[in-house]
PDB file of C-alpha atoms in Angstrom:
ATOM      1  CA  MET R  44      22.060   5.657 -28.859  1.00  0.00           C
ATOM      2  CA  TRP R  45      19.397   6.160 -26.170  1.00  0.00           C
ATOM      3  CA  HIS R  46      18.251   2.552 -26.614  1.00  0.00           C
ATOM      4  CA  GLN R  47      21.692   1.144 -25.832  1.00  0.00           C
ATOM      5  CA  PHE R  48      22.044   3.463 -22.895  1.00  0.00           C
ATOM      6  CA  GLN R  49      18.709   2.532 -21.482  1.00  0.00           C
ATOM      7  CA  HIS R  50      19.534  -1.138 -21.579  1.00  0.00           C
ATOM      8  CA  SER R  51      23.079  -0.818 -20.185  1.00  0.00           C
ATOM      9  CA  VAL R  52      21.820   1.347 -17.233  1.00  0.00           C
ATOM     10  CA  GLY R  53      18.496  -0.513 -16.827  1.00  0.00           C
ATOM     11  CA  ILE R  54      16.351   2.535 -16.982  1.00  0.00           C
ATOM     12  CA  LYS R  55      12.965   2.569 -18.681  1.00  0.00           C
ATOM     13  CA  SER R  56      12.539   4.760 -21.818  1.00  0.00           C
ATOM     14  CA  CYS R  57       9.725   6.708 -20.244  1.00  0.00           C
ATOM     15  CA  VAL R  58      12.005   7.886 -17.356  1.00  0.00           C
ATOM     16  CA  ILE R  59      14.688   8.936 -19.827  1.00  0.00           C
ATOM     17  CA  SER R  60      12.061  10.809 -21.960  1.00  0.00           C
ATOM     18  CA  ARG R  61      10.609  12.500 -18.759  1.00  0.00           C
ATOM     19  CA  LEU R  62      14.191  13.625 -17.614  1.00  0.00           C
ATOM     20  CA  ALA R  63      15.003  14.857 -21.113  1.00  0.00           C
ATOM     21  CA  SER R  64      11.793  16.823 -21.237  1.00  0.00           C
ATOM     22  CA  ARG R  65      12.313  18.320 -17.820  1.00  0.00           C
ATOM     23  CA  HIS R  66      15.798  19.353 -18.849  1.00  0.00           C
ATOM     24  CA  ARG R  67      14.648  21.070 -22.059  1.00  0.00           C
ATOM     25  CA  THR R  68      11.942  22.926 -19.993  1.00  0.00           C
ATOM     26  CA  THR R  69      13.868  23.941 -16.914  1.00  0.00           C
ATOM     27  CA  GLY R  70      17.469  23.234 -17.686  1.00  0.00           C
ATOM     28  CA  ARG R  71      17.577  20.988 -14.664  1.00  0.00           C
ATOM     29  CA  VAL R  72      16.553  17.367 -14.143  1.00  0.00           C
ATOM     30  CA  CYS R  73      15.922  17.624 -10.285  1.00  0.00           C
ATOM     31  CA  GLU R  74      12.395  17.731  -8.987  1.00  0.00           C
ATOM     32  CA  ARG R  75      10.479  20.911  -9.342  1.00  0.00           C
ATOM     33  CA  PRO R  76       8.800  22.581  -6.335  1.00  0.00           C
ATOM     34  CA  ARG R  77       5.369  21.235  -5.694  1.00  0.00           C
ATOM     35  CA  SER R  78       2.203  22.889  -4.297  1.00  0.00           C
ATOM     36  CA  GLY R  79       0.790  21.726  -1.014  1.00  0.00           C
ATOM     37  CA  ALA R  80       2.291  21.177   2.375  1.00  0.00           C
ATOM     38  CA  PRO R  81       5.974  20.362   2.502  1.00  0.00           C
ATOM     39  CA  ARG R  82       6.994  16.733   3.216  1.00  0.00           C
ATOM     40  CA  VAL R  83       7.416  15.881   6.921  1.00  0.00           C
ATOM     41  CA  THR R  84       9.561  12.765   6.317  1.00  0.00           C
ATOM     42  CA  ASP R  85      12.541  12.444   4.086  1.00  0.00           C
ATOM     43  CA  ARG R  86      13.459   9.407   2.013  1.00  0.00           C
ATOM     44  CA  ASN R  87      15.402   7.749   4.900  1.00  0.00           C
ATOM     45  CA  ASP R  88      12.423   8.098   7.215  1.00  0.00           C
ATOM     46  CA  ASP R  89      10.069   6.621   4.560  1.00  0.00           C
ATOM     47  CA  LEU R  90      12.360   3.678   4.138  1.00  0.00           C
ATOM     48  CA  TYR R  91      12.634   3.150   7.943  1.00  0.00           C
ATOM     49  CA  LEU R  92       8.805   3.364   8.287  1.00  0.00           C
ATOM     50  CA  ARG R  93       8.368   0.887   5.496  1.00  0.00           C
ATOM     51  CA  THR R  94      10.863  -1.561   6.969  1.00  0.00           C
ATOM     52  CA  TYR R  95       9.417  -1.289  10.441  1.00  0.00           C
ATOM     53  CA  ALA R  96       5.828  -1.811   9.199  1.00  0.00           C
ATOM     54  CA  LEU R  97       6.966  -4.978   7.311  1.00  0.00           C
ATOM     55  CA  ARG R  98       8.805  -6.278  10.345  1.00  0.00           C
ATOM     56  CA  HIS R  99       5.995  -5.626  12.751  1.00  0.00           C
ATOM     57  CA  ARG R 100       2.942  -6.251  10.609  1.00  0.00           C
ATOM     58  CA  TYR R 101       0.526  -6.742  13.563  1.00  0.00           C
ATOM     59  CA  ALA R 102       1.992  -3.955  15.887  1.00  0.00           C
ATOM     60  CA  THR R 103      -0.834  -1.568  15.122  1.00  0.00           C
ATOM     61  CA  VAL R 104      -3.786  -3.981  15.182  1.00  0.00           C
ATOM     62  CA  THR R 105      -6.154  -3.853  18.152  1.00  0.00           C
ATOM     63  CA  PRO R 106      -6.786  -7.339  19.469  1.00  0.00           C
ATOM     64  CA  LEU R 107     -10.275  -8.765  18.763  1.00  0.00           C
ATOM     65  CA  THR R 108     -12.720  -8.486  21.458  1.00  0.00           C
ATOM     66  CA  LEU R 109     -14.617 -11.577  22.762  1.00  0.00           C
ATOM     67  CA  ARG R 110     -17.807 -10.342  20.885  1.00  0.00           C
ATOM     68  CA  HIS R 111     -16.024  -9.836  17.626  1.00  0.00           C
ATOM     69  CA  ARG R 112     -14.423 -13.343  17.871  1.00  0.00           C
ATOM     70  CA  ARG R 113     -17.831 -14.912  18.631  1.00  0.00           C
ATOM     71  CA  GLU R 114     -19.307 -13.078  15.641  1.00  0.00           C
ATOM     72  CA  ARG R 115     -16.649 -14.127  13.272  1.00  0.00           C
ATOM     73  CA  LEU R 116     -16.890 -17.728  14.474  1.00  0.00           C
ATOM     74  CA  GLN R 117     -20.631 -17.749  13.993  1.00  0.00           C
ATOM     75  CA  TRP R 118     -20.438 -16.335  10.525  1.00  0.00           C
ATOM     76  CA  ALA R 119     -17.830 -19.010   9.572  1.00  0.00           C
ATOM     77  CA  GLN R 120     -20.042 -21.799  11.015  1.00  0.00           C
ATOM     78  CA  ASP R 121     -23.072 -20.444   9.206  1.00  0.00           C
ATOM     79  CA  HIS R 122     -21.283 -20.436   5.904  1.00  0.00           C
ATOM     80  CA  VAL R 123     -18.947 -23.481   6.104  1.00  0.00           C
ATOM     81  CA  THR R 124     -21.353 -25.676   4.083  1.00  0.00           C
ATOM     82  CA  TRP R 125     -21.920 -23.178   1.252  1.00  0.00           C
ATOM     83  CA  THR R 126     -21.039 -24.299  -2.264  1.00  0.00           C
ATOM     84  CA  MET R 127     -18.810 -22.209  -4.515  1.00  0.00           C
ATOM     85  CA  GLN R 128     -21.931 -21.151  -6.407  1.00  0.00           C
ATOM     86  CA  GLN R 129     -23.608 -19.724  -3.288  1.00  0.00           C
ATOM     87  CA  ARG R 130     -20.545 -17.856  -2.285  1.00  0.00           C
ATOM     88  CA  ILE R 131     -20.198 -16.240  -5.711  1.00  0.00           C
ATOM     89  CA  HIS R 132     -23.819 -15.116  -5.918  1.00  0.00           C
ATOM     90  CA  HIS R 133     -24.385 -14.135  -2.352  1.00  0.00           C
ATOM     91  CA  HIS R 134     -22.199 -11.443  -0.790  1.00  0.00           C
ATOM     92  CA  PRO R 135     -22.991 -11.097   2.921  1.00  0.00           C
ATOM     93  CA  PRO R 136     -20.784  -8.772   4.788  1.00  0.00           C
ATOM     94  CA  ILE R 137     -17.805 -10.471   6.548  1.00  0.00           C
ATOM     95  CA  PRO R 138     -17.730  -9.259  10.139  1.00  0.00           C
ATOM     96  CA  PRO R 139     -14.816  -6.806  10.440  1.00  0.00           C
ATOM     97  CA  ALA R 140     -11.717  -7.896  12.496  1.00  0.00           C
ATOM     98  CA  HIS R 141     -12.369  -4.678  14.472  1.00  0.00           C
ATOM     99  CA  PRO R 142     -14.535  -1.672  13.475  1.00  0.00           C
ATOM    100  CA  GLN R 143     -11.824   0.737  14.334  1.00  0.00           C
ATOM    101  CA  LEU R 144      -8.105   0.084  14.250  1.00  0.00           C
ATOM    102  CA  SER R 145      -5.974   2.175  16.579  1.00  0.00           C
ATOM    103  CA  VAL R 146      -2.314   2.739  16.616  1.00  0.00           C
ATOM    104  CA  HIS R 147      -0.397   1.765  19.736  1.00  0.00           C
ATOM    105  CA  GLY R 148       2.584   3.979  20.078  1.00  0.00           C
TER     106      GLY R 148
END
């Protein structure tokens, strides 16, 4: 019976099992209270933040300074002729885009 229900609704068996177990334990299937600080954002806020971040991927990135661009260019020029074998066995640090990202609000 559960197998047919899972397929018709499209819910994985582990979810059904967890809900059934929670119902047997507490008599409810809603989430139990959790320890720690209460959530600041609700589900709608989380969805909005996710959508905003996906639409504005570079909104929070600090532009590269001239020094960082020069360092990245130099690193690329130094390593452009490397073979795949050299790349695999040598792991020099790639210069970061920026050591500290800041959020522009």
